[in-house]
Amino acid sequence: NIFTAIKFMILTALLVANSFIDLKEKVIFDSLTIPWIGVGLVSTLLLKDIPFLNVFLTTVISGFLFWILRVTFSKILKREAMGEGDILLIMLISSFTGFKGAYFSMLLGSIFGLLGHIIFPTKIRDEIPFGPFLSLGAFIGILTL
């Protein structure tokens, strides 16, 4: 379906933009996530390419899961463990791809992030942008949808 292809091209463009910004500035802008979460949900509702309930619940649950991880690890580490932009990014990915895309993004993003940390060691206090790793996992997930 050409409209589904366009939907995933839009998501891919957003993932690339967010990744480069996160790498350079260590921030994910609300303007590149929040309105687009709505676009992802509405496009899924209109295209019916993925069951809407799957997409809606995955968007809410993945955001909540990342929020819990952020709060928990921030308390353990006594510093910010994950940015709010990462929460919005996983919600963006979920709103376009549903469970399968979010799953790939979380699983592969975590693996790629760990590998990146091993290959390019940083100090424990250094900020590591997670957005590019989530985005890479999401892109691989898109290819499997």
PDB file of C-alpha atoms in Angstrom, residues 71-139:
ATOM      1  CA  VAL A  71      12.346   7.229  37.418  1.00  0.00           C
ATOM      2  CA  THR A  72      13.743   3.979  38.836  1.00  0.00           C
ATOM      3  CA  PHE A  73      17.246   4.281  37.397  1.00  0.00           C
ATOM      4  CA  SER A  74      17.436   7.998  38.145  1.00  0.00           C
ATOM      5  CA  LYS A  75      16.828   7.184  41.822  1.00  0.00           C
ATOM      6  CA  ILE A  76      19.353   4.345  41.785  1.00  0.00           C
ATOM      7  CA  LEU A  77      22.039   6.373  39.990  1.00  0.00           C
ATOM      8  CA  LYS A  78      21.149   9.630  41.777  1.00  0.00           C
ATOM      9  CA  ARG A  79      21.168  11.474  38.424  1.00  0.00           C
ATOM     10  CA  GLU A  80      19.033  11.582  35.294  1.00  0.00           C
ATOM     11  CA  ALA A  81      19.257   8.124  33.750  1.00  0.00           C
ATOM     12  CA  MET A  82      17.204   8.739  30.621  1.00  0.00           C
ATOM     13  CA  GLY A  83      15.865  11.866  29.023  1.00  0.00           C
ATOM     14  CA  GLU A  84      12.179  12.603  28.588  1.00  0.00           C
ATOM     15  CA  GLY A  85      12.831  12.745  24.849  1.00  0.00           C
ATOM     16  CA  ASP A  86      13.590   9.015  24.855  1.00  0.00           C
ATOM     17  CA  ILE A  87      10.145   8.394  26.336  1.00  0.00           C
ATOM     18  CA  LEU A  88       8.550  10.456  23.584  1.00  0.00           C
ATOM     19  CA  LEU A  89      10.695   8.752  20.940  1.00  0.00           C
ATOM     20  CA  ILE A  90       9.547   5.247  21.904  1.00  0.00           C
ATOM     21  CA  MET A  91       5.964   6.531  21.907  1.00  0.00           C
ATOM     22  CA  LEU A  92       6.531   7.985  18.424  1.00  0.00           C
ATOM     23  CA  ILE A  93       7.895   4.671  17.177  1.00  0.00           C
ATOM     24  CA  SER A  94       5.009   2.782  18.792  1.00  0.00           C
ATOM     25  CA  SER A  95       2.395   5.109  17.315  1.00  0.00           C
ATOM     26  CA  PHE A  96       3.588   4.275  13.809  1.00  0.00           C
ATOM     27  CA  THR A  97       4.544   0.594  14.194  1.00  0.00           C
ATOM     28  CA  GLY A  98       2.623  -0.945  17.076  1.00  0.00           C
ATOM     29  CA  PHE A  99       4.016  -3.715  19.235  1.00  0.00           C
ATOM     30  CA  LYS A 100       6.346  -5.326  16.713  1.00  0.00           C
ATOM     31  CA  GLY A 101       8.168  -2.108  15.862  1.00  0.00           C
ATOM     32  CA  ALA A 102       8.367  -1.025  19.498  1.00  0.00           C
ATOM     33  CA  TYR A 103       9.674  -4.455  20.491  1.00  0.00           C
ATOM     34  CA  PHE A 104      12.421  -4.364  17.845  1.00  0.00           C
ATOM     35  CA  SER A 105      13.271  -0.810  18.809  1.00  0.00           C
ATOM     36  CA  MET A 106      13.602  -1.587  22.514  1.00  0.00           C
ATOM     37  CA  LEU A 107      15.398  -4.914  22.094  1.00  0.00           C
ATOM     38  CA  LEU A 108      17.782  -3.959  19.304  1.00  0.00           C
ATOM     39  CA  GLY A 109      18.214  -0.410  20.603  1.00  0.00           C
ATOM     40  CA  SER A 110      19.369  -1.794  23.951  1.00  0.00           C
ATOM     41  CA  ILE A 111      21.716  -4.299  22.282  1.00  0.00           C
ATOM     42  CA  PHE A 112      23.164  -1.656  19.943  1.00  0.00           C
ATOM     43  CA  GLY A 113      23.521   0.762  22.857  1.00  0.00           C
ATOM     44  CA  LEU A 114      25.401  -1.829  24.898  1.00  0.00           C
ATOM     45  CA  LEU A 115      27.634  -2.696  21.943  1.00  0.00           C
ATOM     46  CA  GLY A 116      28.286   0.994  21.324  1.00  0.00           C
ATOM     47  CA  HIS A 117      29.277   1.415  24.955  1.00  0.00           C
ATOM     48  CA  ILE A 118      31.633  -1.588  24.721  1.00  0.00           C
ATOM     49  CA  ILE A 119      33.195  -0.503  21.413  1.00  0.00           C
ATOM     50  CA  PHE A 120      33.436   3.181  22.391  1.00  0.00           C
ATOM     51  CA  PRO A 121      33.903   3.103  26.171  1.00  0.00           C
ATOM     52  CA  THR A 122      32.766   6.144  28.099  1.00  0.00           C
ATOM     53  CA  LYS A 123      33.002   7.194  31.684  1.00  0.00           C
ATOM     54  CA  ILE A 124      30.086   6.021  33.808  1.00  0.00           C
ATOM     55  CA  ARG A 125      28.967   9.645  34.263  1.00  0.00           C
ATOM     56  CA  ASP A 126      29.019  10.487  30.543  1.00  0.00           C
ATOM     57  CA  GLU A 127      25.692  10.985  28.826  1.00  0.00           C
ATOM     58  CA  ILE A 128      25.064   8.494  26.051  1.00  0.00           C
ATOM     59  CA  PRO A 129      22.301   9.446  23.617  1.00  0.00           C
ATOM     60  CA  PHE A 130      19.877   6.509  23.444  1.00  0.00           C
ATOM     61  CA  GLY A 131      17.751   7.951  20.624  1.00  0.00           C
ATOM     62  CA  PRO A 132      19.995   6.825  17.755  1.00  0.00           C
ATOM     63  CA  PHE A 133      20.049   3.265  19.083  1.00  0.00           C
ATOM     64  CA  LEU A 134      16.261   3.196  19.494  1.00  0.00           C
ATOM     65  CA  SER A 135      15.917   4.620  15.996  1.00  0.00           C
ATOM     66  CA  LEU A 136      18.203   2.000  14.465  1.00  0.00           C
ATOM     67  CA  GLY A 137      16.225  -0.763  16.170  1.00  0.00           C
ATOM     68  CA  ALA A 138      12.987   0.806  14.947  1.00  0.00           C
ATOM     69  CA  PHE A 139      14.269   1.024  11.377  1.00  0.00           C
TER      70      PHE A 139
END
